[in-house]
Coordinates of C-alpha atoms and ligand atoms in Angstrom, one line a residue:
M5 CA 79.7 139.6 15.0
T6 CA 83.3 140.0 15.8
N7 CA 86.7 138.0 14.4
S8 CA 88.6 135.8 17.3
A9 CA 91.9 136.4 16.1
P10 CA 94.1 139.6 16.0
M11 CA 94.1 142.0 13.4
L12 CA 97.2 143.3 11.1
E13 CA 98.6 146.8 10.8
T14 CA 99.8 146.1 7.5
P15 CA 97.4 144.7 5.4
P16 CA 98.1 141.6 3.7
S17 CA 99.4 141.7 -0.5
F18 CA 96.5 139.2 -1.7
H19 CA 95.6 139.6 -5.9
H20 CA 92.4 138.5 -7.5
V21 CA 89.8 140.1 -9.0
S22 CA 86.8 138.9 -8.4
V23 CA 84.2 138.0 -11.3
M24 CA 80.5 138.8 -11.7
V25 CA 80.5 141.4 -9.0
E26 CA 76.9 143.0 -10.2
E27 CA 75.3 140.2 -10.6
I28 CA 75.8 139.1 -7.4
T29 CA 75.2 141.9 -5.4
R30 CA 71.6 142.6 -7.6
A31 CA 71.1 138.4 -6.5
F32 CA 71.4 139.6 -2.9
A33 CA 69.3 142.3 -3.0
T34 CA 66.3 140.7 -1.2
A35 CA 68.3 138.4 1.5
Q36 CA 68.0 139.5 4.9
G37 CA 70.0 138.1 8.2
V38 CA 73.0 136.4 8.4
V39 CA 74.2 135.3 4.4
V40 CA 77.4 132.6 4.6
D41 CA 80.1 133.5 1.9
A42 CA 81.8 130.2 1.5
T43 CA 85.0 131.4 -0.2
A44 CA 85.9 134.8 0.7
G45 CA 89.4 134.3 -0.9
G46 CA 90.2 138.5 -1.0
A47 CA 86.9 139.7 0.2
G48 CA 85.8 141.2 -3.1
H49 CA 81.9 139.8 -3.1
T50 CA 82.0 139.6 0.4
S51 CA 83.0 143.4 1.0
A52 CA 80.3 144.6 -2.3
L53 CA 77.4 142.4 -0.7
L54 CA 78.4 144.6 2.9
A55 CA 78.6 147.9 1.2
A56 CA 75.3 147.4 -0.9
H57 CA 72.7 145.4 1.5
P58 CA 73.1 147.2 5.0
G59 CA 71.0 145.0 6.0
I60 CA 72.5 141.6 6.0
S61 CA 75.9 140.6 7.7
L62 CA 78.4 138.1 6.6
L63 CA 80.0 135.2 8.0
A64 CA 83.0 134.2 5.1
F65 CA 84.6 131.2 5.2
D66 CA 88.1 129.9 3.6
R67 CA 90.4 126.9 3.7
D68 CA 93.2 128.8 2.6
P69 CA 94.9 130.9 6.3
R70 CA 96.3 133.5 4.0
A71 CA 92.4 133.9 2.7
V72 CA 91.1 134.3 5.9
E73 CA 93.9 136.9 6.9
A74 CA 93.3 139.1 3.9
A75 CA 89.5 138.8 4.1
R76 CA 89.4 139.9 7.6
H77 CA 91.6 143.0 6.8
R78 CA 89.4 144.2 3.8
L79 CA 87.0 143.4 5.8
R80 CA 87.3 145.6 9.1
P81 CA 86.0 148.5 8.2
F82 CA 82.5 146.7 8.5
G83 CA 83.5 145.8 11.8
A84 CA 80.7 143.9 13.6
R85 CA 78.5 142.8 10.7
A86 CA 81.7 140.9 9.2
R87 CA 83.7 137.7 10.7
V88 CA 86.0 135.5 8.8
E89 CA 86.8 131.7 9.7
Q90 CA 89.1 129.3 8.5
A91 CA 86.9 126.0 7.4
V92 CA 86.5 124.2 4.2
F93 CA 82.4 123.8 3.3
S94 CA 82.2 120.1 4.9
E95 CA 82.9 122.1 8.2
I96 CA 80.8 124.9 7.9
P97 CA 78.0 123.1 9.8
E98 CA 79.7 122.6 12.9
R99 CA 80.7 126.3 12.6
L100 CA 77.6 127.9 12.6
E101 CA 76.1 125.3 15.8
A102 CA 79.4 126.9 17.3
L103 CA 78.1 129.6 16.9
G104 CA 74.9 129.5 17.9
I105 CA 73.5 130.6 14.1
G106 CA 70.4 128.9 13.1
S107 CA 68.9 129.7 9.5
L108 CA 70.4 131.8 6.3
G109 CA 69.4 134.8 4.4
G110 CA 72.2 133.2 1.6
V111 CA 74.9 131.0 0.6
L112 CA 77.5 131.9 -2.1
A113 CA 80.1 130.3 -3.4
D114 CA 82.5 131.2 -5.9
L115 CA 84.1 128.2 -6.5
G116 CA 88.3 127.1 -7.4
V117 CA 91.3 128.6 -6.8
S118 CA 91.8 132.5 -6.6
S119 CA 94.1 134.8 -8.8
E120 CA 96.8 134.8 -5.9
Q121 CA 96.7 131.2 -5.2
L122 CA 97.6 130.6 -8.9
A123 CA 99.9 133.0 -8.6
D124 CA 102.3 131.6 -5.4
A125 CA 104.6 129.3 -6.8
E126 CA 105.2 127.8 -3.5
R127 CA 101.5 126.4 -4.2
G128 CA 102.6 125.0 -6.9
M129 CA 99.2 124.9 -8.8
S130 CA 100.0 126.7 -11.9
F131 CA 102.5 125.3 -14.8
R132 CA 104.0 128.3 -15.5
L133 CA 106.3 128.4 -12.7
E134 CA 108.7 126.1 -10.3
G135 CA 107.6 124.8 -7.3
P136 CA 106.8 122.1 -5.1
L137 CA 104.0 119.6 -6.5
D138 CA 101.6 120.7 -4.0
M139 CA 98.7 122.2 -4.8
R140 CA 96.8 122.5 -1.3
M141 CA 94.6 125.4 -1.3
D142 CA 95.3 125.2 3.1
P143 CA 98.4 124.1 3.2
T144 CA 98.9 122.6 6.7
R145 CA 97.0 120.2 6.3
G146 CA 96.3 116.6 4.2
E147 CA 97.9 115.5 0.7
T148 CA 100.0 116.7 -1.4
A149 CA 99.8 116.8 -5.3
L150 CA 103.3 114.4 -5.2
E151 CA 101.7 112.7 -2.5
L152 CA 98.7 111.1 -3.8
I153 CA 100.6 111.1 -7.3
A154 CA 102.7 108.1 -5.3
R155 CA 99.7 106.8 -3.9
L156 CA 97.2 106.3 -6.4
S157 CA 98.0 103.1 -9.1
Q158 CA 99.0 104.2 -12.6
D159 CA 95.0 103.2 -13.6
E160 CA 93.8 105.4 -11.0
L161 CA 95.9 108.4 -11.9
A162 CA 94.5 107.9 -15.6
D163 CA 90.7 108.1 -14.0
V164 CA 91.2 111.3 -12.2
I165 CA 93.1 112.8 -15.9
Y166 CA 90.0 111.5 -17.1
E167 CA 87.4 112.4 -15.1
L168 CA 88.2 115.3 -13.1
G169 CA 90.2 117.1 -16.1
E170 CA 87.8 115.7 -19.0
E171 CA 91.4 114.6 -21.0
R172 CA 91.1 111.8 -23.3
A173 CA 94.8 111.5 -23.6
S174 CA 95.0 110.1 -19.8
R175 CA 95.9 106.6 -19.9
R176 CA 99.0 108.1 -21.7
I177 CA 100.0 110.8 -19.3
A178 CA 99.6 108.8 -16.5
R179 CA 102.0 106.4 -17.6
C180 CA 104.5 109.2 -18.3
I181 CA 104.2 110.7 -14.5
K182 CA 104.8 106.8 -12.7
Q183 CA 108.1 106.9 -15.4
A184 CA 109.2 110.5 -14.6
L185 CA 108.0 108.8 -10.5
A186 CA 109.7 105.7 -10.7
S187 CA 113.3 107.4 -12.5
G188 CA 113.4 110.1 -9.7
E189 CA 112.2 113.2 -12.3
L190 CA 108.7 114.2 -10.4
E191 CA 109.1 116.9 -7.8
T192 CA 108.0 120.2 -9.5
T193 CA 104.9 121.6 -11.5
L194 CA 107.6 121.5 -14.1
D195 CA 109.1 118.2 -13.9
L196 CA 104.8 117.5 -14.4
R197 CA 104.5 119.5 -17.2
R198 CA 107.5 117.5 -18.6
A199 CA 105.8 114.5 -18.2
V200 CA 102.7 115.6 -19.8
V201 CA 104.7 116.9 -22.5
R202 CA 106.4 114.0 -23.0
A203 CA 103.0 111.5 -23.9
V204 CA 101.0 114.5 -25.4
G205 CA 103.4 116.5 -26.9
P206 CA 103.9 120.0 -26.9
R207 CA 101.7 121.3 -28.8
R208 CA 99.0 124.0 -27.6
I209 CA 95.3 123.8 -28.3
G210 CA 93.7 126.7 -28.9
G211 CA 96.2 128.2 -27.1
V212 CA 95.8 126.1 -24.3
D213 CA 98.6 124.4 -22.6
P214 CA 98.9 120.4 -22.5
A215 CA 99.4 120.7 -19.1
T216 CA 96.1 122.5 -18.0
R217 CA 93.8 119.9 -17.8
T218 CA 96.4 117.3 -15.9
F219 CA 96.9 120.5 -13.5
Q220 CA 93.4 120.9 -13.0
A221 CA 92.6 117.8 -12.3
L222 CA 95.2 116.7 -9.9
R223 CA 94.2 120.2 -8.1
M224 CA 90.6 118.7 -8.3
K225 CA 91.9 115.5 -6.5
V226 CA 93.8 116.9 -3.9
N227 CA 91.4 119.6 -2.2
G228 CA 88.0 117.1 -2.6
E229 CA 86.5 120.1 -4.5
L230 CA 83.6 117.9 -6.1
E231 CA 83.0 116.5 -3.0
E232 CA 83.6 119.7 -0.4
L233 CA 80.9 121.0 -3.4
R234 CA 78.1 118.4 -2.3
S235 CA 78.4 119.2 0.9
L236 CA 77.8 122.9 0.6
L237 CA 74.6 122.4 -2.1
A238 CA 73.6 119.8 0.9
F239 CA 74.3 122.4 4.1
A240 CA 72.4 125.1 1.6
R241 CA 69.4 123.3 0.9
V242 CA 69.6 122.6 4.7
R243 CA 70.1 125.9 6.1
L244 CA 68.9 128.5 4.2
A245 CA 65.5 129.9 5.9
P246 CA 62.5 129.9 3.0
G247 CA 63.3 132.4 0.6
G248 CA 67.3 132.7 1.2
I249 CA 69.4 133.1 -1.4
A250 CA 71.4 130.5 -3.2
A251 CA 74.5 131.6 -5.9
I252 CA 77.2 129.2 -6.7
I253 CA 79.7 130.7 -9.4
S254 CA 81.6 127.5 -11.0
F255 CA 84.5 127.4 -13.3
H256 CA 84.7 123.5 -14.7
S257 CA 81.3 121.5 -16.5
L258 CA 81.2 118.6 -13.6
E259 CA 80.8 121.6 -10.5
D260 CA 78.1 123.3 -12.9
R261 CA 76.4 120.1 -13.7
L262 CA 75.9 119.1 -9.8
V263 CA 74.9 122.9 -9.2
K264 CA 72.3 122.5 -12.2
R265 CA 70.8 119.4 -10.6
E266 CA 70.3 120.8 -6.8
F267 CA 68.8 123.8 -8.5
S268 CA 66.4 121.5 -10.6
Q269 CA 65.0 120.6 -7.4
R270 CA 61.4 122.1 -7.9
D271 CA 59.8 121.8 -4.5
L272 CA 62.8 123.0 -3.1
W273 CA 64.0 125.4 -4.6
E274 CA 62.7 128.2 -7.2
R275 CA 65.6 128.9 -9.7
I276 CA 66.3 132.9 -10.6
T277 CA 68.3 131.6 -13.4
P278 CA 67.2 129.4 -14.9
K279 CA 70.4 129.6 -17.6
P280 CA 73.5 129.9 -16.3
L281 CA 74.7 133.7 -16.2
T282 CA 78.1 134.5 -17.9
A283 CA 80.7 137.9 -17.8
S284 CA 79.1 140.5 -19.7
A285 CA 81.5 141.6 -22.3
E286 CA 83.1 144.4 -20.8
E287 CA 83.7 141.9 -17.8
L288 CA 85.7 139.7 -20.5
E289 CA 87.6 141.7 -22.2
R290 CA 88.8 143.6 -18.2
N291 CA 89.0 140.1 -16.4
P292 CA 90.1 137.1 -18.6
R293 CA 89.3 135.4 -15.8
S294 CA 85.7 135.5 -16.3
R295 CA 86.0 133.4 -18.9
S296 CA 84.5 130.4 -18.2
A297 CA 82.6 132.1 -14.9
K298 CA 79.0 130.4 -14.8
L299 CA 76.9 132.0 -12.6
R300 CA 73.0 129.8 -11.3
V301 CA 70.9 131.6 -9.0
A302 CA 67.9 130.5 -6.9
R303 CA 65.8 131.0 -3.6
R304 CA 64.9 128.2 -0.9
R305 CA 60.8 127.5 -1.3
A306 CA 59.5 127.3 1.9
P307 CA 58.6 123.5 3.0
V308 CA 54.9 122.2 1.3
R309 CA 53.0 121.4 4.6
P310 CA 51.8 117.9 4.1
E311 CA 47.6 118.2 3.0
G312 CA 45.3 118.3 6.5
A313 CA 48.4 119.2 8.9
D314 CA 47.4 121.3 11.5
A315 CA 48.3 125.1 10.0
T316 CA 49.0 126.2 14.1
Ligands
LIG10 C1 87.7 132.2 -6.9 S1 88.3 132.4 -5.3 C2 86.9 133.3 -4.2 C3 87.5 134.8 -4.5 C4 86.5 135.9 -4.1 N1 85.1 135.5 -4.0 C5 86.5 137.5 -3.8 O1 85.9 137.9 -4.6 O2 87.8 137.8 -3.7 C6 88.5 130.9 -4.2 C7 88.2 130.9 -2.6 O3 87.5 129.5 -2.3 C8 88.3 128.8 -1.6 N2 87.8 127.6 -1.1 C9 87.9 126.7 -2.3 N3 87.5 125.7 -1.8 C10 87.2 125.2 -0.9 C11 86.5 124.9 0.1 N4 86.1 123.9 0.0 N5 86.1 125.0 1.3 C12 86.7 126.7 1.8 N6 87.1 127.3 1.0 C13 87.0 127.3 -0.4 C14 89.7 128.7 -2.1 O4 91.3 129.3 -1.0 C15 89.9 130.8 -2.5 O5 89.9 131.3 -1.6

């Protein structure tokens, strides 16, 4: 496989510490053929898999153009065994079609955002940094968080914050956000945080900032994260060869619930991890971001032949 875009000479800077790399590497020990990494990011997992398993090749995707650029650069030493394309999960089937790739040996996804995206104030994902209320992983398309807030009614906004942020004060928060918008005081991430604090007060509960859940909910809505995950799981079900491996790392209980439900279909999947794996104590120490990571791994079963069907 080759990358179509020209390579950069200067390595693009990209800061992200991959989680559960050893566990991911072990999960794909039996994989063969082409493995899709649906969340290339800085290519930490992709490069670990290529280095550990010489028999596989990797087709990596990311919706973020900067991640695609960084991953292409990092994977350069693997030559034709690695290819990186820009796409969202729901576009991967058509990309495979275009590349003439049939069934797969594995599908990997490490959901959510990278540290690089969080640390880039211009992306507007962090309540710690002043930036525009954007939140898109791919800044070239789709609605920004500010546009979303303006489009939704106060009740719809509250529903988003309640469902995706699991935030009990969602009604009060939505009211304060809409008030800030109406009075021209909602342009930046810090304005959004101020609106949340106006609704619930500045108290940090368990060291967690009061705006955490609202930011998470809006980011997930802006990027359609749950819908995208549903389409990724459907794609893995259809495209994995019998014996193919699916490994998904999630950071949010709603995501983990979707993965758990998918892998619980015993006629389709053999669960390799009946309970999700979490980061080791040593990794938690080294990389606090691994705290909420949950890894589930399953093997695609061969379709059961209907009784009496001709085996030839
Ligand atoms: C946690 S990072 C992945 C890090 C990567 N595994 C590594 O080791 O460097 C998640 C990445 O997935 C991408 N992403 C999230 N949702 C996506 C989607 N629906 N389609 C494509 N990429 C997505 C984000 O842009 C981000 O770069």
